[in-house]
Coordinates of C-alpha atoms in Angstrom, one line a residue:
X1 CA -16.2 439.1 303.0
X2 CA -17.3 442.7 302.5
X3 CA -15.1 445.6 303.8
X4 CA -16.1 446.7 307.1
X5 CA -15.6 450.5 306.6
X6 CA -17.3 450.5 303.2
X7 CA -20.4 448.8 304.6
X8 CA -20.6 451.2 307.5
X9 CA -19.9 454.4 305.3
X10 CA -22.4 453.3 302.4
X11 CA -24.7 451.3 304.6
X12 CA -28.1 452.1 302.9
X13 CA -26.6 451.5 299.4
X14 CA -24.8 448.4 300.0
X15 CA -28.1 447.0 301.7
X16 CA -30.3 448.0 298.9
X17 CA -27.9 446.0 296.5
X18 CA -27.8 443.0 298.7
X19 CA -31.5 442.8 299.1
X20 CA -31.7 442.3 295.2
X21 CA -30.2 439.0 296.0
X22 CA -33.3 437.7 297.7
X23 CA -33.2 435.7 300.8
X24 CA -33.0 436.7 304.5
X25 CA -30.5 439.5 304.9
X26 CA -30.1 440.6 308.3
X27 CA -27.6 443.5 308.9
X28 CA -29.8 444.9 311.8
X29 CA -27.0 444.9 314.5
X30 CA -24.3 446.0 312.2
X31 CA -24.7 449.7 312.6
X32 CA -25.0 449.7 316.3
X33 CA -22.0 447.5 316.6
X34 CA -20.0 449.6 314.2
X35 CA -20.9 452.6 316.2
X36 CA -19.9 451.1 319.4
X37 CA -16.6 450.0 317.9
X38 CA -15.8 453.4 316.7
X39 CA -16.5 455.0 320.3
X40 CA -14.5 452.1 322.0
X41 CA -11.5 453.0 319.6
X42 CA -11.7 456.6 320.6
X43 CA -12.1 455.9 324.3
X44 CA -9.1 453.4 324.3
X45 CA -6.9 455.9 322.7
X46 CA -7.9 458.6 325.1
X47 CA -7.4 456.4 328.1
X48 CA -4.0 455.3 326.8
X49 CA -3.1 459.0 326.3
X50 CA -4.1 459.4 330.1
X51 CA -2.0 456.6 331.2
X52 CA 1.0 457.8 329.3
X53 CA 0.4 461.2 330.8
X54 CA 0.2 459.6 334.3
X55 CA 3.5 457.6 333.8
X56 CA 5.3 461.0 333.0
X57 CA 3.7 462.6 335.9
X58 CA 5.0 459.8 338.2
X59 CA 8.4 460.1 337.0
X60 CA 8.4 463.7 337.9
X61 CA 6.7 463.4 341.2
X62 CA 9.2 460.6 342.2
X63 CA 11.8 463.4 342.3
X64 CA 9.7 466.4 343.5
X65 CA 7.0 464.9 345.8
X66 CA 7.4 461.2 346.6
X67 CA 4.5 461.3 348.8
X68 CA 2.1 462.0 346.0
X69 CA 3.1 458.8 344.2
X70 CA 0.4 456.6 345.9
X71 CA -2.5 458.7 344.7
X72 CA -0.9 458.7 341.1
X73 CA -0.5 455.0 341.2
X74 CA -4.2 454.5 342.3
X75 CA -5.2 456.6 339.3
X76 CA -2.9 454.6 337.0
X77 CA -4.4 451.3 338.0
X78 CA -8.0 452.6 337.6
X79 CA -7.1 453.9 334.0
X80 CA -5.3 450.7 333.2
X81 CA -8.2 448.4 334.5
X82 CA -10.7 450.6 332.3
X83 CA -8.4 450.1 329.2
X84 CA -8.4 446.5 329.8
X85 CA -12.2 446.2 330.0
X86 CA -12.7 448.3 327.1
X87 CA -10.2 446.3 324.9
X88 CA -12.0 443.2 326.0
X89 CA -15.4 444.6 324.9
X90 CA -13.8 445.9 321.6
X91 CA -12.6 442.4 320.9
X92 CA -16.1 441.0 321.4
X93 CA -17.7 443.7 319.1
X94 CA -15.0 443.0 316.4
X95 CA -15.7 439.3 316.6
X96 CA -19.4 439.8 316.4
X97 CA -19.0 442.2 313.4
X98 CA -16.8 439.5 311.8
X99 CA -19.6 436.8 312.3
X100 CA -22.0 439.0 310.7
X101 CA -20.0 439.7 307.7
X102 CA -19.0 436.0 307.2
X103 CA -22.7 435.4 306.5
X104 CA -23.2 438.3 304.1
X105 CA -22.9 437.6 300.3
X106 CA -20.9 439.7 298.0
X107 CA -22.4 442.8 296.6
X108 CA -23.3 442.3 292.9
X109 CA -21.5 444.5 290.5
X110 CA -23.4 447.4 288.8
X111 CA -23.5 445.5 285.4
X112 CA -25.4 442.7 287.0
X113 CA -29.1 442.9 286.2
X114 CA -31.5 442.7 288.9
X115 CA -33.8 439.5 289.2
X116 CA -35.3 436.9 291.5
X117 CA -34.1 433.7 289.8
X118 CA -33.1 431.9 286.6
X119 CA -36.1 433.3 284.7
X120 CA -34.4 436.9 284.9
X121 CA -31.0 435.8 283.6
X122 CA -29.9 437.3 280.2
X123 CA -28.6 435.3 277.1
X124 CA -25.4 437.2 276.1
X125 CA -24.4 434.7 273.4
X126 CA -25.2 431.4 271.7
X127 CA -23.0 429.0 269.6
X128 CA -23.9 426.3 267.1
X129 CA -27.1 424.5 266.3
X130 CA -29.1 421.8 268.2
X131 CA -28.5 418.4 266.6
X132 CA -30.9 417.3 264.0
X133 CA -31.8 413.9 265.5
X134 CA -34.4 412.2 263.4
X135 CA -35.6 409.9 266.3
X136 CA -36.9 410.5 269.7
X137 CA -33.6 411.0 271.8
X138 CA -33.0 409.1 275.0
X139 CA -31.7 410.7 278.2
X140 CA -28.2 409.9 279.2
X141 CA -28.7 407.6 281.9
X142 CA -30.9 405.4 279.6
X143 CA -28.2 405.4 277.0
X144 CA -25.5 404.7 279.6
X145 CA -27.3 401.6 281.0
X146 CA -28.2 400.2 277.6
X147 CA -24.5 400.4 276.7
X148 CA -23.7 398.7 279.9
X149 CA -21.4 401.5 280.8
X150 CA -23.3 403.2 283.6
X151 CA -24.2 401.1 286.7
X152 CA -26.4 403.0 289.3
X153 CA -27.7 400.0 291.1
X154 CA -24.4 398.6 292.1
X155 CA -23.1 402.1 293.1
X156 CA -26.1 402.4 295.4
X157 CA -25.3 398.9 296.9
X158 CA -21.6 400.3 297.5
X159 CA -22.4 403.9 298.4
X160 CA -26.0 404.6 298.6
X161 CA -28.1 406.9 296.3
X162 CA -26.4 409.7 294.0
X163 CA -23.4 407.6 293.1
X164 CA -22.4 405.8 289.7
X165 CA -19.9 403.2 288.5
X166 CA -18.6 404.2 285.0
X167 CA -17.5 401.0 283.0
X168 CA -15.5 400.3 280.1
X169 CA -15.1 402.9 277.2
X170 CA -17.3 405.3 279.1
X171 CA -14.9 405.4 282.0
X172 CA -12.1 406.0 279.5
X173 CA -14.2 408.8 277.9
X174 CA -14.5 410.6 281.3
X175 CA -10.7 410.2 281.7
X176 CA -10.2 411.2 278.4
X177 CA -12.1 414.5 278.9
X178 CA -10.0 415.4 281.9
X179 CA -6.8 415.2 279.9
X180 CA -8.3 416.9 277.0
X181 CA -9.5 419.8 279.0
X182 CA -6.4 420.2 281.0
X183 CA -4.2 420.1 277.7
X184 CA -6.3 422.8 276.1
X185 CA -6.3 425.3 279.1
X186 CA -2.5 424.6 279.7
X187 CA -1.8 425.7 276.1
X188 CA -3.4 429.1 277.0
X189 CA -1.2 429.7 279.8
X190 CA -2.9 428.1 282.7
X191 CA -0.6 426.3 285.0
X192 CA -1.7 422.9 286.1
X193 CA -2.2 422.0 289.6
X194 CA -3.2 418.8 291.2
X195 CA -4.6 419.8 294.7
X196 CA -5.3 418.2 298.0
X197 CA -9.0 416.8 298.3
X198 CA -9.1 417.4 302.1
X199 CA -8.9 420.9 303.5
X200 CA -9.0 422.7 306.7
X201 CA -12.0 424.7 308.1
X202 CA -10.0 428.1 307.6
X203 CA -9.5 427.1 303.8
X204 CA -13.3 426.7 303.5
X205 CA -13.9 429.9 305.2
X206 CA -11.4 431.7 302.8
X207 CA -13.6 431.0 299.6
X208 CA -16.9 431.5 301.4
X209 CA -18.1 427.9 301.6
X210 CA -18.1 428.2 305.4
X211 CA -19.7 429.1 307.7
X212 CA -22.9 429.7 305.6
X213 CA -22.9 426.3 303.7
X214 CA -21.5 423.8 306.1
X215 CA -24.5 421.5 305.7
X216 CA -23.6 421.1 302.0
X217 CA -20.1 419.8 303.0
X218 CA -18.6 416.4 303.9
X219 CA -16.3 416.4 306.8
X220 CA -14.0 414.2 308.8
X221 CA -14.1 413.3 312.6
X222 CA -11.4 414.0 314.9
X223 CA -8.8 416.8 315.0
X224 CA -7.8 418.6 313.0
X225 CA -11.3 418.7 311.4
X226 CA -10.9 418.6 307.6
X227 CA -13.5 418.9 304.8
X228 CA -13.8 417.1 301.5
X229 CA -13.6 419.8 298.9
X230 CA -16.7 420.8 296.9
X231 CA -14.8 422.2 294.1
X232 CA -10.9 422.6 293.3
X233 CA -11.6 426.2 293.6
X234 CA -11.2 426.0 297.4
X235 CA -7.6 424.7 297.7
X236 CA -6.5 426.4 294.4
X237 CA -7.6 429.9 295.5
X238 CA -6.1 429.3 299.1
X239 CA -2.8 428.4 297.2
X240 CA -1.9 432.1 297.7
X241 CA -3.6 432.7 301.1
X242 CA -1.6 435.0 303.4
X243 CA 0.9 436.1 300.5
X244 CA 1.8 439.3 298.7
X245 CA 2.0 438.7 294.9
X246 CA 4.0 441.1 292.8
X247 CA 1.8 443.0 290.3
X248 CA 3.9 442.1 287.3
X249 CA 3.0 438.5 287.8
X250 CA -0.7 439.0 287.5
X251 CA -3.0 437.7 286.1
X252 CA -2.0 434.3 287.4
X253 CA -4.0 431.4 286.0
X254 CA -4.4 427.8 287.3
X255 CA -6.2 424.8 286.0
X256 CA -6.9 421.9 288.3
X257 CA -8.6 418.5 288.0
X258 CA -10.4 417.2 291.1
X259 CA -13.3 415.1 292.2
X260 CA -15.7 417.3 293.9
X261 CA -17.9 416.2 297.0
X262 CA -21.4 417.7 297.8
X263 CA -23.9 416.6 300.4
X264 CA -26.7 418.3 298.2
X265 CA -28.4 419.1 301.3
X266 CA -30.9 421.5 299.7
X267 CA -31.4 419.4 296.7
X268 CA -33.8 416.8 297.7
X269 CA -35.9 415.5 295.0
X270 CA -33.9 417.2 292.2
X271 CA -32.4 415.2 289.6
X272 CA -32.5 412.0 291.3
X273 CA -31.6 409.9 288.2
X274 CA -28.4 409.9 286.3
X275 CA -25.4 412.1 286.5
X276 CA -26.7 415.5 286.9
X277 CA -26.6 415.8 290.8
X278 CA -24.2 413.5 292.4
X279 CA -22.5 413.4 295.7
X280 CA -19.2 413.0 293.9
X281 CA -18.3 414.1 290.4
X282 CA -15.3 415.3 288.5
X283 CA -14.4 418.7 287.5
X284 CA -11.7 420.7 285.8
X285 CA -11.5 424.1 287.6
X286 CA -10.1 427.4 286.4
X287 CA -8.8 430.1 288.9
X288 CA -7.2 433.4 288.4
X289 CA -5.7 436.1 290.7
X290 CA -6.0 439.6 288.8
X291 CA -5.4 443.3 289.3
X292 CA -8.5 445.1 290.8
X293 CA -9.1 447.2 287.7
X294 CA -8.8 444.3 285.3
X295 CA -10.9 441.3 286.8
X296 CA -13.9 442.0 284.8
X297 CA -11.9 441.5 281.5
X298 CA -10.4 438.5 283.0
X299 CA -13.9 437.1 283.7
X300 CA -14.8 437.6 280.0
X301 CA -11.7 435.7 278.9
X302 CA -12.2 433.0 281.3
X303 CA -15.8 432.3 280.3
X304 CA -14.5 432.2 276.6
X305 CA -11.8 429.7 277.7
X306 CA -14.5 427.4 279.2
X307 CA -16.7 427.9 276.0
X308 CA -13.7 426.8 273.8
X309 CA -13.9 423.4 275.2
X310 CA -17.5 422.9 274.1
X311 CA -16.7 424.4 270.8
X312 CA -14.0 421.7 270.2
X313 CA -16.5 419.2 271.2
X314 CA -19.0 420.5 268.8
X315 CA -21.6 421.2 271.4
X316 CA -24.4 423.6 271.1
X317 CA -24.4 426.0 274.1
X318 CA -25.4 429.4 275.3
X319 CA -23.8 432.0 277.9
X320 CA -26.3 433.5 280.5
X321 CA -25.6 436.5 282.6
X322 CA -26.9 435.7 285.8
X323 CA -29.1 438.1 287.7
X324 CA -28.5 439.3 291.2
X325 CA -31.0 436.7 292.6
X326 CA -29.3 433.6 291.0
X327 CA -25.7 434.3 291.8
X328 CA -23.5 432.3 293.9
X329 CA -22.6 433.6 297.7
X330 CA -19.2 434.7 296.9
X331 CA -19.7 436.3 293.3
X332 CA -20.1 439.7 292.2
X333 CA -20.7 438.8 288.6
X334 CA -21.2 435.4 287.1
X335 CA -21.7 433.8 283.6
X336 CA -23.4 430.4 283.3
X337 CA -22.5 428.3 280.3
X338 CA -25.5 426.0 279.5
X339 CA -25.2 423.0 277.1
X340 CA -28.0 421.7 275.1
X341 CA -29.3 418.2 276.1
X342 CA -31.5 416.7 273.5
X343 CA -32.7 413.9 275.9
X344 CA -33.9 416.5 278.3
X345 CA -35.0 419.0 275.6
X346 CA -33.5 421.6 277.6
X347 CA -30.2 423.6 278.5
X348 CA -28.5 422.5 281.4
X349 CA -25.4 424.4 283.3
X350 CA -22.1 422.8 282.5
X351 CA -20.0 425.8 283.9
X352 CA -20.3 428.7 286.1
X353 CA -17.5 431.4 285.8
X354 CA -17.4 434.2 288.5
X355 CA -15.5 437.3 289.3
X356 CA -15.5 437.5 293.2
X357 CA -13.7 440.9 293.3
X358 CA -11.8 441.1 296.6
X359 CA -14.5 439.1 298.5
X360 CA -12.4 436.0 299.0
X361 CA -9.1 437.8 299.0
X362 CA -10.2 439.7 302.0
X363 CA -11.0 436.2 303.9
X364 CA -7.8 434.5 302.7
X365 CA -5.5 437.7 302.9
X366 CA -4.3 437.5 299.2
X367 CA -2.8 440.8 298.3
X368 CA -0.5 442.1 295.7
X369 CA 1.8 445.2 295.1
X370 CA 0.8 447.1 291.9
X371 CA 4.6 448.0 291.5
X372 CA 7.5 447.1 293.6
X373 CA 7.5 449.4 296.9
X374 CA 3.9 450.1 296.7
X375 CA 1.5 449.5 299.4
X376 CA -0.1 445.9 299.2
X377 CA -3.8 446.0 298.1
X378 CA -6.3 443.0 297.8
X379 CA -6.3 440.9 294.8
X380 CA -9.3 440.1 292.8
X381 CA -10.0 436.2 292.4
X382 CA -12.0 434.7 289.7
X383 CA -13.1 431.0 289.2
X384 CA -14.9 428.9 286.8
X385 CA -15.6 425.3 285.6
X386 CA -13.6 424.4 282.6
X387 CA -15.7 422.2 282.6
X388 CA -17.8 420.0 284.7
X389 CA -16.7 416.5 283.4
X390 CA -19.6 414.3 284.2
X391 CA -21.9 416.9 282.8
X392 CA -19.6 417.1 279.5
X393 CA -20.1 413.2 279.4
X394 CA -23.9 413.7 279.7
X395 CA -23.7 416.2 276.9
X396 CA -21.6 413.9 274.6
X397 CA -24.0 410.8 275.2
X398 CA -27.3 412.9 274.5
X399 CA -26.0 415.0 271.4
X400 CA -23.9 412.2 269.8
X401 CA -26.5 409.4 270.2
X402 CA -27.6 407.2 267.2
X403 CA -31.0 405.5 266.9
X404 CA -29.4 402.1 267.4
X405 CA -28.1 403.2 270.8
X406 CA -24.5 403.6 269.9
X407 CA -22.9 406.9 270.5
X408 CA -20.2 408.7 268.4
X409 CA -17.1 410.1 269.9
X410 CA -16.3 413.9 269.1
X411 CA -13.4 414.0 266.8
X412 CA -11.3 416.0 269.2
X413 CA -11.4 413.2 271.7
X414 CA -10.5 410.4 269.3
X415 CA -6.6 410.7 269.9
X416 CA -7.4 410.6 273.6
X417 CA -9.5 407.4 273.2
X418 CA -6.8 405.6 271.5
X419 CA -8.6 405.9 268.1
X420 CA -11.9 404.5 269.3
X421 CA -14.6 406.4 267.4
X422 CA -17.7 405.3 268.9
X423 CA -19.3 403.5 272.1
X424 CA -21.2 400.2 271.5
X425 CA -23.0 398.0 274.1
X426 CA -20.8 395.9 276.0

């Protein structure tokens, strides 16, 4: 959530920067409501001073002129009633301002280029070479089905569209990838968490999924209402909700494996075949809590940590700085990591690493003291995939495929596969 006072004091500049994100931005009522809020605060304070003065006057009159008390009591009741009415209106105004701010995305950092979409993103680095395949490469779903290790038909029978059964060694490969990723990140100082997969509404609000993206979420019936997590970012970021952290403990780094659940309400007709866009998929998530002045440096480090998984797997990839019009709702700066997929003859996102500034921390009330005894200030939160496991499986299938339909296993994963070096048809 944006800072109310900063938006009010820098309204034109904030709106101008937010408009570079595109979409329908409606801050029309904001200035009027903020002005009314200020007037109500001044009025309530003035009336409270009058009430206090009237109370003191009554104490004096009780001794000097008891007959005057009735008139003073009438004035006091009128002032108290006016205070009550204005405080009720103030509460309504602040709730309306809060509703507006909950629907407004983060302001892009000044280092983020302006642009309308993916075509305006900027490549900042590239690693490795595209594999030199001497045959027409197949897409991952063709390979998986020919191996007998991806079963979309039976998954549709059980769960409907956008679900998959993994089978045999490919199921083991997915499991191996999770362990491999967690091991690598843990060795770099990330503390492993295994989070809940169901969270409360206020938890989803804390990271910015709600209220704007409720249509993309799966939720339970009954009370209390709970949501299946769209990413481990949600429970892990809220791990420190309503807490004051000590500055010397920052940055705090967590890595967490979880399934992710997404309704894909806005993705009709996109990537309907294969594993690219599923209702349920696995992901290893990286989350950081950082000092305000150091979060951009932590973003660079987190992005490199995610890229390191691809380097160890020998997968060609590039890093893209997203433009204002292509960033996520809560992010102020984002790098997408895109892996090369020979079967699709294109790069596809496999990780998105974002610095959210104090946007999520303000919602979730996550603060820190720079030094003991200092006034608490909002932490900066960061998150990124380290990596999307299913998409990493896709990249291995397509980059390590052979002409006979078998698939080599990257050397780094062989120990996690019990020495198995290739996937062959079942």
